[in-house]
CSV table of C-alpha atoms and ligand atoms in Angstrom, one decimal:
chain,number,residue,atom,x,y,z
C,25,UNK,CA,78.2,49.9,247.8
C,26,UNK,CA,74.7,50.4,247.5
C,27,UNK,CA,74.0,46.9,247.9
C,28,UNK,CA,75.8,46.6,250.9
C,29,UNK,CA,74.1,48.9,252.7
C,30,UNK,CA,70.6,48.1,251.2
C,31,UNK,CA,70.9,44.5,252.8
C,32,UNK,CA,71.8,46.2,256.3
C,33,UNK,CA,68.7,48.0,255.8
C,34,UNK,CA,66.5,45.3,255.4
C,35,UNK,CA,67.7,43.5,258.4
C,36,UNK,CA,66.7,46.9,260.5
C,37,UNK,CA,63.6,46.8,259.1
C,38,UNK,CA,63.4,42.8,259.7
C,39,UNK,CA,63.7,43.9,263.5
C,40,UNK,CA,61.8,46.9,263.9
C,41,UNK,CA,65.2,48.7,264.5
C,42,UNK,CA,64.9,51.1,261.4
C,43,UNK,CA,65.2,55.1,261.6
C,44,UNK,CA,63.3,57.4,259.7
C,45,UNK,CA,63.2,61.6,260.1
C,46,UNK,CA,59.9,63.1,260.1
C,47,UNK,CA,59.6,66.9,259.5
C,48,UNK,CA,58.3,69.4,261.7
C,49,UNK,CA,56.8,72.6,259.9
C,50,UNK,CA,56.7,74.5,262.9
C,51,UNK,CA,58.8,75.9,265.6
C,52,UNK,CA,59.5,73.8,268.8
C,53,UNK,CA,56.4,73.9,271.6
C,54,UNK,CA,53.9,71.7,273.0
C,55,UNK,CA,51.8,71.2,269.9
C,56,UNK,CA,54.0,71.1,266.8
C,57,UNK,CA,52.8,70.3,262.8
C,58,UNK,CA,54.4,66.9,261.1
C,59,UNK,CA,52.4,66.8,257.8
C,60,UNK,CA,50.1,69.4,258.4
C,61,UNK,CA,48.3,67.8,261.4
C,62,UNK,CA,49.3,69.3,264.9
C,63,UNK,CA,50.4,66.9,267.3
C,64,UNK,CA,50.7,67.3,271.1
C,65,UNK,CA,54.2,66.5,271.7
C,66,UNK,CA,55.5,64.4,274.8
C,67,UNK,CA,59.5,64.1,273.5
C,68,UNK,CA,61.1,67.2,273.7
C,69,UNK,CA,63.6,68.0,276.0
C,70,UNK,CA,62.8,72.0,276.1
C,71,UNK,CA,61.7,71.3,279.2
C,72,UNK,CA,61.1,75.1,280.3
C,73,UNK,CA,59.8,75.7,276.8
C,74,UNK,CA,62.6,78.8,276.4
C,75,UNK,CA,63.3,77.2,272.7
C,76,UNK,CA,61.1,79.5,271.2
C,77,UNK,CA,60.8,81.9,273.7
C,78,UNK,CA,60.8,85.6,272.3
C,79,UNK,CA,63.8,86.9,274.8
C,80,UNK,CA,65.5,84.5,273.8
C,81,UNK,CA,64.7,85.3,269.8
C,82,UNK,CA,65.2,88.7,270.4
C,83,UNK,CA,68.7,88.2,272.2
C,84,UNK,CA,69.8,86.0,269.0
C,85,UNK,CA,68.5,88.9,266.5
C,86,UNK,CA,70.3,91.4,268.0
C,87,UNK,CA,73.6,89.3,268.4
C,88,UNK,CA,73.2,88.8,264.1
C,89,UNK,CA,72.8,92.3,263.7
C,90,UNK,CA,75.6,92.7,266.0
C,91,UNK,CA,78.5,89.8,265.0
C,92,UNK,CA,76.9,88.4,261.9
C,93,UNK,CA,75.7,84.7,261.1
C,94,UNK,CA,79.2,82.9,260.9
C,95,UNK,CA,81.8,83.1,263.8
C,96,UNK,CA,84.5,82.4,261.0
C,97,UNK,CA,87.2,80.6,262.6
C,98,UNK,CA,87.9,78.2,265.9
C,99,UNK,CA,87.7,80.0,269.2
C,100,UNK,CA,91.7,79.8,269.1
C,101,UNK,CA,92.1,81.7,265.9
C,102,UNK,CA,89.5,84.6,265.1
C,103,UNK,CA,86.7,83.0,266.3
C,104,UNK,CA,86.7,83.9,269.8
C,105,UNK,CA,83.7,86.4,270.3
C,106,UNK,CA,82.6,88.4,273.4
C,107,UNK,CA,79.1,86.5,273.7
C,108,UNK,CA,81.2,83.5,274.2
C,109,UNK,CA,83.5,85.1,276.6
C,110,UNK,CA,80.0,86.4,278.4
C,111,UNK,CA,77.9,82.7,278.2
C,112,UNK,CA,80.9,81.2,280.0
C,113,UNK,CA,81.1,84.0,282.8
C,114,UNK,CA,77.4,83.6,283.3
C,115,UNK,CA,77.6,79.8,283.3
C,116,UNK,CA,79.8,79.7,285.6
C,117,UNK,CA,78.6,82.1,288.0
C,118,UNK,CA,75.3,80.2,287.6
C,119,UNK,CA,77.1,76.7,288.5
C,120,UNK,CA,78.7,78.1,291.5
C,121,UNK,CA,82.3,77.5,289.2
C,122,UNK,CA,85.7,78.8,288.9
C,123,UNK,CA,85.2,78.6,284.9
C,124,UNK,CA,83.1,77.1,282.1
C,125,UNK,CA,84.1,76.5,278.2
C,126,UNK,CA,81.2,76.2,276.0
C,127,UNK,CA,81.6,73.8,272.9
C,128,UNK,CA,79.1,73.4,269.7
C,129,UNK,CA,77.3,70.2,271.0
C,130,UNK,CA,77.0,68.6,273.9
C,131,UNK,CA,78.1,65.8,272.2
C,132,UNK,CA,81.3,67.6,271.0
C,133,UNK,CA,81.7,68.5,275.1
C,134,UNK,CA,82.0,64.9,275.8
C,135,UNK,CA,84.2,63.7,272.7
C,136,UNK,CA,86.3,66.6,273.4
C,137,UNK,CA,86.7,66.7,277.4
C,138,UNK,CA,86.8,62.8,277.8
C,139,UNK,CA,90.0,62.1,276.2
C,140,UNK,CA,91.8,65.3,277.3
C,141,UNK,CA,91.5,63.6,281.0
C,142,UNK,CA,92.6,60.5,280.2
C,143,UNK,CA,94.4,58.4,278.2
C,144,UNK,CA,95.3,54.6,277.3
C,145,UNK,CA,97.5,54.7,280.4
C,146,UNK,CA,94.5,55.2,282.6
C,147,UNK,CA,91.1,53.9,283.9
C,148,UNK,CA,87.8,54.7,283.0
C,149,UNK,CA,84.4,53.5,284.6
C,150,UNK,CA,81.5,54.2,283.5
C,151,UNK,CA,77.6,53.5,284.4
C,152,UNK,CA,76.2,51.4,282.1
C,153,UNK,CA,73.0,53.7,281.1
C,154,UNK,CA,75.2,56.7,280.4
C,155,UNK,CA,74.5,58.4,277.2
C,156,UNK,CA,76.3,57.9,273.7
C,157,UNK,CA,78.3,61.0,273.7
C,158,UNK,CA,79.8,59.5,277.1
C,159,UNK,CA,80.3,56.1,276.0
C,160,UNK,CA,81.8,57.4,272.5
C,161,UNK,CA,83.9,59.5,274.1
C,162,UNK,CA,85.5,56.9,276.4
C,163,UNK,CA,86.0,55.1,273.7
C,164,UNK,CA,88.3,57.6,272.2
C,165,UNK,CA,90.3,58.0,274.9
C,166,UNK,CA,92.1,55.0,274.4
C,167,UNK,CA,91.6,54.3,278.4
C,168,UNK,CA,90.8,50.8,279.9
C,169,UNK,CA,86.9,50.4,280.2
C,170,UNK,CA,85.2,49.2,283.1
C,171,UNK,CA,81.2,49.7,282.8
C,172,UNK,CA,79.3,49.6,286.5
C,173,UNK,CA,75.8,48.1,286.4
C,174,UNK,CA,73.7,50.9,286.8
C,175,UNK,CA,73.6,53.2,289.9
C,176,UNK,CA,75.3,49.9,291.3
C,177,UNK,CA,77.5,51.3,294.3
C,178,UNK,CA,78.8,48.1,295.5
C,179,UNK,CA,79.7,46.9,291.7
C,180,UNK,CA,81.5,50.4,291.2
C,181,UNK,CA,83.5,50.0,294.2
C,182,UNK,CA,84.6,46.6,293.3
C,183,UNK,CA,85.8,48.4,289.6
C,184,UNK,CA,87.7,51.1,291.9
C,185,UNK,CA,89.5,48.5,294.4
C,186,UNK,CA,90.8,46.6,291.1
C,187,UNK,CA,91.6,49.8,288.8
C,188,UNK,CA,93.9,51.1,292.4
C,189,UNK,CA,95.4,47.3,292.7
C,190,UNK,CA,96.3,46.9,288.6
C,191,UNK,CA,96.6,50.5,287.9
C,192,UNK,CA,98.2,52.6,291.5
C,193,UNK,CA,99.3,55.3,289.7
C,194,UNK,CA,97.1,55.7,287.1
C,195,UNK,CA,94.1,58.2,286.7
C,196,UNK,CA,90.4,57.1,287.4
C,197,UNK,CA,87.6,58.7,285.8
C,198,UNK,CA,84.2,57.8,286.7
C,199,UNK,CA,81.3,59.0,284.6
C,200,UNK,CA,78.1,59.3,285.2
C,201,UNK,CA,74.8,61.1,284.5
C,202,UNK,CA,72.6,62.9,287.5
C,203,UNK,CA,69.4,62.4,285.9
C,204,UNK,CA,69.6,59.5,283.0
C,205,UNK,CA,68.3,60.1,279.8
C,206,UNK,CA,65.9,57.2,278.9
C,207,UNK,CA,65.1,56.1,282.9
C,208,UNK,CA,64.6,59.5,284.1
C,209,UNK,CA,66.3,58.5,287.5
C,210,UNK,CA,68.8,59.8,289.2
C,211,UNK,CA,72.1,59.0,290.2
C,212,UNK,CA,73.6,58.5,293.7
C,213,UNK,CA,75.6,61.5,293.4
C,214,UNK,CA,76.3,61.5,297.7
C,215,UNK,CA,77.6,58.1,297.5
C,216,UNK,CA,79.5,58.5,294.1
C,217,UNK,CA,81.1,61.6,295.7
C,218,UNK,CA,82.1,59.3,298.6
C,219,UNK,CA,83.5,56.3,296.6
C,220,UNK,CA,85.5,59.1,294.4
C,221,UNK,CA,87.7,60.4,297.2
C,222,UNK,CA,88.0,57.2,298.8
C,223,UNK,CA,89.3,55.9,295.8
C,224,UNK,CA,91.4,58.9,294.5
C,225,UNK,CA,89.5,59.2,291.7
C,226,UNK,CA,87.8,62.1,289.2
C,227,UNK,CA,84.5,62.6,289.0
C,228,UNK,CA,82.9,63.5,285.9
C,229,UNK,CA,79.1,64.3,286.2
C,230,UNK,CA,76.9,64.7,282.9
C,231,UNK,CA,74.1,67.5,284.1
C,232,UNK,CA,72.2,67.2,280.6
C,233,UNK,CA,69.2,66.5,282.2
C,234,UNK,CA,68.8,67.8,285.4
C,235,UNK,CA,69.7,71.0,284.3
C,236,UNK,CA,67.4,73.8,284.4
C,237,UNK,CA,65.0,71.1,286.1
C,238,UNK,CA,66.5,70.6,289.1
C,239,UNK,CA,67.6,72.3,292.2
C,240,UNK,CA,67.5,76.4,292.9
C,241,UNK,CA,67.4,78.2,289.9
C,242,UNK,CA,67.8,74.9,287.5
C,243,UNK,CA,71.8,74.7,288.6
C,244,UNK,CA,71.3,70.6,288.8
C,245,UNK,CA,71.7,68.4,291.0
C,246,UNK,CA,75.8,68.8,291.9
C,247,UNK,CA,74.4,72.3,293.4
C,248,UNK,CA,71.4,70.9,294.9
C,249,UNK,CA,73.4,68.6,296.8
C,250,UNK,CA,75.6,71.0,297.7
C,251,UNK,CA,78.1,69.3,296.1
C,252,UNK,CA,79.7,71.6,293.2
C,253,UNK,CA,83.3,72.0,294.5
C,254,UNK,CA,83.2,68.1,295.0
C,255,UNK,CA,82.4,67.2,291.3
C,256,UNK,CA,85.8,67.8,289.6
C,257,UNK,CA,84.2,67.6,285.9
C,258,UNK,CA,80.2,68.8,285.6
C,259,UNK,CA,79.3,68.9,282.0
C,260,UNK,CA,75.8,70.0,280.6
C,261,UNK,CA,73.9,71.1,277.4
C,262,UNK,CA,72.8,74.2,276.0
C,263,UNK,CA,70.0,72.4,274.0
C,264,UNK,CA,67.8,71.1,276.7
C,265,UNK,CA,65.8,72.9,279.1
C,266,UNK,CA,68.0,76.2,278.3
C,267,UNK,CA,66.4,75.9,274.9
C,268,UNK,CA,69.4,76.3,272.4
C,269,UNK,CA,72.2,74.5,271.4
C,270,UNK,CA,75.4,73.7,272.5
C,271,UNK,CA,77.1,72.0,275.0
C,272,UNK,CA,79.4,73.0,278.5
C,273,UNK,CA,82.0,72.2,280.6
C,274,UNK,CA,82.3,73.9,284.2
C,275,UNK,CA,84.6,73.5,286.6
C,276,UNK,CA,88.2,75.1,287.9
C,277,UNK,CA,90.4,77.8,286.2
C,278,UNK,CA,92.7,74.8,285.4
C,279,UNK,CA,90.9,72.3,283.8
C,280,UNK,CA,89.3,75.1,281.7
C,281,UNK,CA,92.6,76.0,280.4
C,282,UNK,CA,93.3,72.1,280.2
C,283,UNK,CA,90.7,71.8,277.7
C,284,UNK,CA,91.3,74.9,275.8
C,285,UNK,CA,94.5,73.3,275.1
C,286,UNK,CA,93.8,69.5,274.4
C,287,UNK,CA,89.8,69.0,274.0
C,288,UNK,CA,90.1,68.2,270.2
C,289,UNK,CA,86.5,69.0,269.3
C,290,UNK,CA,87.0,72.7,271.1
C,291,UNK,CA,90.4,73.2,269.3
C,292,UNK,CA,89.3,71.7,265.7
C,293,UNK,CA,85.7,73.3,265.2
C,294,UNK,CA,84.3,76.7,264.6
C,295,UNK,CA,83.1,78.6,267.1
C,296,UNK,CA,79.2,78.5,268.2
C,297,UNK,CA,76.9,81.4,266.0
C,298,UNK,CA,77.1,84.1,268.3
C,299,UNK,CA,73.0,84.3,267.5
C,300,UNK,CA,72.8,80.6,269.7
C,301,UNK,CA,75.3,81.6,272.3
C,302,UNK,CA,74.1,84.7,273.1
C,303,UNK,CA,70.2,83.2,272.7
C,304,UNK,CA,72.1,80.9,275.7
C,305,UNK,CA,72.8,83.8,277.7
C,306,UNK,CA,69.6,85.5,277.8
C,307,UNK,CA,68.1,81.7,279.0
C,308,UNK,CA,70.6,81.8,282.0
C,309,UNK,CA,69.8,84.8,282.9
C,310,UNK,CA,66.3,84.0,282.9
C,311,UNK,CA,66.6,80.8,285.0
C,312,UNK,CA,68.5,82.8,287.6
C,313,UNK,CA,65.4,85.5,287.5
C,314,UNK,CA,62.5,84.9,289.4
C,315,UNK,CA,60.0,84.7,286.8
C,316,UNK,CA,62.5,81.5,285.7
C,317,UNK,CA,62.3,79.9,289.1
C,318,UNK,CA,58.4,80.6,289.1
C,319,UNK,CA,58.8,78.5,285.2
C,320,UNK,CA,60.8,76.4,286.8
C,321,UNK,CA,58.0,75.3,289.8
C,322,UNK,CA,55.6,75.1,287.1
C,323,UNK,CA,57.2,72.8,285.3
C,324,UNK,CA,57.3,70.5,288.9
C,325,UNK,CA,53.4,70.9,288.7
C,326,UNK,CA,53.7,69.2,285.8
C,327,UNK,CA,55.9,66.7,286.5
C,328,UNK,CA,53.7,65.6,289.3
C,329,UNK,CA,50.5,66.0,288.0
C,330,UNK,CA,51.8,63.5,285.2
C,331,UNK,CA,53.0,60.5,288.4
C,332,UNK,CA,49.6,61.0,289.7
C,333,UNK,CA,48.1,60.3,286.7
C,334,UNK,CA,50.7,57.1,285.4
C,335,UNK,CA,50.6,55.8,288.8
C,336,UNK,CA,46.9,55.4,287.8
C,337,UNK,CA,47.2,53.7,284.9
C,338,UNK,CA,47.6,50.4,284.7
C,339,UNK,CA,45.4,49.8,288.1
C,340,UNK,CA,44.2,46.0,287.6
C,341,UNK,CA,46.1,44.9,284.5
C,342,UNK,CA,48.9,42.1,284.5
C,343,UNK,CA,50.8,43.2,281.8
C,344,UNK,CA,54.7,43.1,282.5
C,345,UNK,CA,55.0,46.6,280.9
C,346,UNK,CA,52.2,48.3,282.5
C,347,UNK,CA,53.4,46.5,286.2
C,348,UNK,CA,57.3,47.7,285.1
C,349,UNK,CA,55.7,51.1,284.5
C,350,UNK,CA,54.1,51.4,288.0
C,351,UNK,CA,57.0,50.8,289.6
C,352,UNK,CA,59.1,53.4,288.0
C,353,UNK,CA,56.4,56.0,289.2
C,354,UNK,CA,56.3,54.6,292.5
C,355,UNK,CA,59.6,55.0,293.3
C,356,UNK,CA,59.5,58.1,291.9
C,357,UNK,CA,57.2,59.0,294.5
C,358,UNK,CA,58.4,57.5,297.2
C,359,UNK,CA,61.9,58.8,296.9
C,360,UNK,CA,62.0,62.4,295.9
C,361,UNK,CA,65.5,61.7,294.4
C,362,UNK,CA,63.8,59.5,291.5
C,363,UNK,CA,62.3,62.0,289.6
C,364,UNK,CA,62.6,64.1,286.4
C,365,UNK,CA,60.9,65.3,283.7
C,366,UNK,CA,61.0,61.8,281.6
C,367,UNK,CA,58.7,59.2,282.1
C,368,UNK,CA,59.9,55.6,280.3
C,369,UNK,CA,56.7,53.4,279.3
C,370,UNK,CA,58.8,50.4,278.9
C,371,UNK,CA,57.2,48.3,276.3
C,372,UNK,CA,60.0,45.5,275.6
C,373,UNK,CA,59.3,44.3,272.1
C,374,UNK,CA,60.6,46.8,269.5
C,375,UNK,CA,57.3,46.7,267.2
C,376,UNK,CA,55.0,46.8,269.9
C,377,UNK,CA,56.5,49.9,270.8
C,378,UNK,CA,56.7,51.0,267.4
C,379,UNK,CA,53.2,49.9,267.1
C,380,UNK,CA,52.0,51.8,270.6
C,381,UNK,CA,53.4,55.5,269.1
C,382,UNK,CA,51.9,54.8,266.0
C,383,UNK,CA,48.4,54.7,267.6
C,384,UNK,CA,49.3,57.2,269.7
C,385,UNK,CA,50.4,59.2,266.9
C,386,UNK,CA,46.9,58.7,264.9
C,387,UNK,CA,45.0,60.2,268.2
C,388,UNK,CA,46.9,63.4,267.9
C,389,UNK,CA,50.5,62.9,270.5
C,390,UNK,CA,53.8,62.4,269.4
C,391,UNK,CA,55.6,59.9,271.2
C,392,UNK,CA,58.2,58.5,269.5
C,393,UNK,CA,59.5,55.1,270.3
C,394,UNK,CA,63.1,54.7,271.8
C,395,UNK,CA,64.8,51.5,270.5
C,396,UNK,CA,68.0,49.6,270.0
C,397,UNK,CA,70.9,50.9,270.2
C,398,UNK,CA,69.9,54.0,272.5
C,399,UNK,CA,68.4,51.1,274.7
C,400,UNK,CA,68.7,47.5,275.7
C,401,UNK,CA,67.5,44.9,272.8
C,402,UNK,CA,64.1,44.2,274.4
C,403,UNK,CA,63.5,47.3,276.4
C,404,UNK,CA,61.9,49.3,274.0
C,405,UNK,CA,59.6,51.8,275.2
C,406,UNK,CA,57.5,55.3,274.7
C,407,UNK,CA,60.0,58.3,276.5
C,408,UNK,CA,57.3,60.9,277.7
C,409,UNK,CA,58.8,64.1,278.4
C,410,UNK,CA,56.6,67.2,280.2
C,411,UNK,CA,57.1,70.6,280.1
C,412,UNK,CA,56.4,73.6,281.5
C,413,UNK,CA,54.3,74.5,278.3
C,414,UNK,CA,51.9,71.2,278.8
C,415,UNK,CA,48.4,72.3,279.7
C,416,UNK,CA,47.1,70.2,282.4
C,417,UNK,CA,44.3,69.0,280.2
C,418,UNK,CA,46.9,67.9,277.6
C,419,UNK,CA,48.6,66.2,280.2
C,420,UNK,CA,45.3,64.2,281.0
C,421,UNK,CA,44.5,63.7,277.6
C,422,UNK,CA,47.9,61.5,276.7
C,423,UNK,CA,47.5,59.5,279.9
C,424,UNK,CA,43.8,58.4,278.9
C,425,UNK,CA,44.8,57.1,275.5
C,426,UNK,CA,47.8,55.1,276.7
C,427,UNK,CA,45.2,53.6,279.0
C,428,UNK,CA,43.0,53.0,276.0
C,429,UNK,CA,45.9,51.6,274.6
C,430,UNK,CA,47.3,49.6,276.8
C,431,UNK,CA,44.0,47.5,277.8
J,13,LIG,C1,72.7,62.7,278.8
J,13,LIG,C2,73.0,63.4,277.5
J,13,LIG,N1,74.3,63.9,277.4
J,13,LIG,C3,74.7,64.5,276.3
J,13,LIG,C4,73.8,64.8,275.3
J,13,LIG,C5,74.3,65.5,274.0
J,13,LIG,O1,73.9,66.8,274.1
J,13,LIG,P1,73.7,67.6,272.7
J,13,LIG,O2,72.3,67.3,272.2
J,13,LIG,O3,73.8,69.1,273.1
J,13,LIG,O4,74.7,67.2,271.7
J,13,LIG,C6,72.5,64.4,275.4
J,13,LIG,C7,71.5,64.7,274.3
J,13,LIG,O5,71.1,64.0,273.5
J,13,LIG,C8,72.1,63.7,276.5
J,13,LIG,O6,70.8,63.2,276.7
């Protein structure tokens, strides 16, 4: 077996498409320690740096002392603790929902809520740059793929008038993401909203991103367009900018109770460590507080400050990747809709970006590069994430040496 797999291997590492874990000696921040040298990172997605925030440390702590390490069963057998019970009130009070139901991952949200809405009878269609968990999830389901190029409105549509002329009494789910993990753009959530009810069909909106980021009090971009009641499914992570881990579904008293009785990855798994869920609590409760909102527009300062500074680089140069990269941040600042907290430096070929956060690495940031299959073959590139934590000067500092780099 061995063999086998040692062959597969070698033809990653032929590519530049290999994997390897690095390990980080310290807890999560802007500078963390990889082999005893501290490193600036620009990758994580604790956007609002709350993952090692002492509230939320102290509200874990005291949850141990209180329930223990282990929740000891599934929520449907003994597992069911009040921290749970209390995360899902406040998430949903937070979200402007009837209910939420919290699962381990946000991963285990999507594999689990996915195929409880539909099955091999109905339509799914999907936008082409969603994330793995949504993809593998539809999978599951069994349903009839149809995969929109994305944010493509007039491509979607086409998907809906043929799903409603093959499939008239089927289910549709559409799926999308409101701020996309490796583009950092959003997604027309006004116009998906329209096409939905035109069409007759769900909506399911993944929030990973946007939440805590975006709109009052972090509640995304559903609430931000004032849009909540229209979005039938809005799904989001613990383990982003709320700093923790887990993942969420919110939405009506029914399809809460839907997916306490079919979402297989709810039913089939032990309950979340009541240490993480109620660590998740006390991070809600800060976003809705006003020194959250205060972290919240800091972490905006940062985000622009960084598209001032990338829509600089690259000023004179011809480079496909550099001109690629100025457009992103142009758009970004010409529509207020295109921005996030992620910044893609698409660099195409997978060893030159391998190659780019190598150097990058050596001068102190870490970078990583995003590859095949969590991108297109060929669009490699360097995913900068900023965070409320980021110094300005740090900021500054990482822009210089991808100039550097890229001349
Ligand atoms: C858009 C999106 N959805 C879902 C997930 C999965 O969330 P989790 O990391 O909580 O499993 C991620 C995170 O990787 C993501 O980026």
């Amino acid at each position: 077996m061995d063999d086998l797999f040692a062959q597969e291997l070698e033809a990653l590492r032929a590519r530049s498409l290999d994997r390897h874990l690095r390990e980080i000696t310290t807890a999560q921040g802007p500078q963390i320690e990889i082999g005893g040298r501290r490193l600036i990172n620009f990758s994580s997605n604790d956007y609002l740096g709350l993952a090692n925030d002492p509230r939320l440390r102290e509200a874990a702590t005291a949850a141990i002392d209180e329930f223990g390490v282990g929740a000891g069963a599934s929520r449907l057998i003994t597992g069911n603790l009040s921290p749970h019970l209390r995360l899902e009130r406040a998430l949903a009070k937070w979200k402007g929902t009837e209910a939420a139901l919290c699962f381990s991952s946000g991963y285990a949200a999507a594999l689990g809520t996915i195929p409880a809405l539909v099955d091999k009878n109905d339509v799914i269609v999907l936008d082409k740059l969603c994330h793995a968990s949504l993809i593998d999830g539809a999978k599951l389901s069994g349903a009839v793929l149809r995969v929109f190029p994305h944010n493509h409105l007039a491509k979607l549509e086409r998907h809906l008038e043929w799903a409603r002329d093959k499939h008239p009494d089927k289910r549709v789910l559409i799926i999308t993401e409101s701020v996309f993990s490796m583009d950092g753009d959003r997604a027309p959530l006004r116009e998906l909203v329209e096409l939905k009810e035109r069409f007759g069909a769900l909506l399911m909106l993944d929030e990973a991103h946007a939440t805590g980021v975006i709109g009052p009090n972090g509640r995304g971009l559903a609430a931000v367009e004032n849009l909540t009641e229209e979005v039938d499914v809005q799904m989001g992570t613990l383990s982003k900018a709320l700093g923790t881990s887990g993942g969420y579904i919110c939405g009506s008293h029914t399809l809460i109770e839907w997916l306490i009785n079919r979402a297989r990855s709810f039913i089939y798994s032990t309950a979340p460590p009541a240490a993480v869920v109620a660590a998740a609590i006390a991070a809600v409760d800060f976003l809705e507080s006003p020194e959250g909102e205060e972290r919240r527009l800091l972490l905006w300062e940062r985000i622009n400050l960084m598209r001032e500074l990338i829509l600089k680089l690259g000023v004179g140069r011809s480079a496909l990747d550099v001109r690629r990269l100025k457009l992103e941040a142009r758009r970004s600042t010409s529509d207020p809709k295109g921005q996030s907290a992620i910044f893609p430096l698409i660099v195409g070929d997978e060893t030159a970006a391998l190659n780019l956060a190598a150097a990058l690495q050596s001068e102190g940031f870490l970078v990583p590069a995003i590859r095949y299959p969590t991108v297109a073959k060929g669009a490699a590139r360097l995913r900068i994430t900023v965070t409320a934590a980021h110094k300005e000067d740090q900021i500054g500092a990482v822009c210089q040496t991808i100039e550097r780099h890229l001349l």
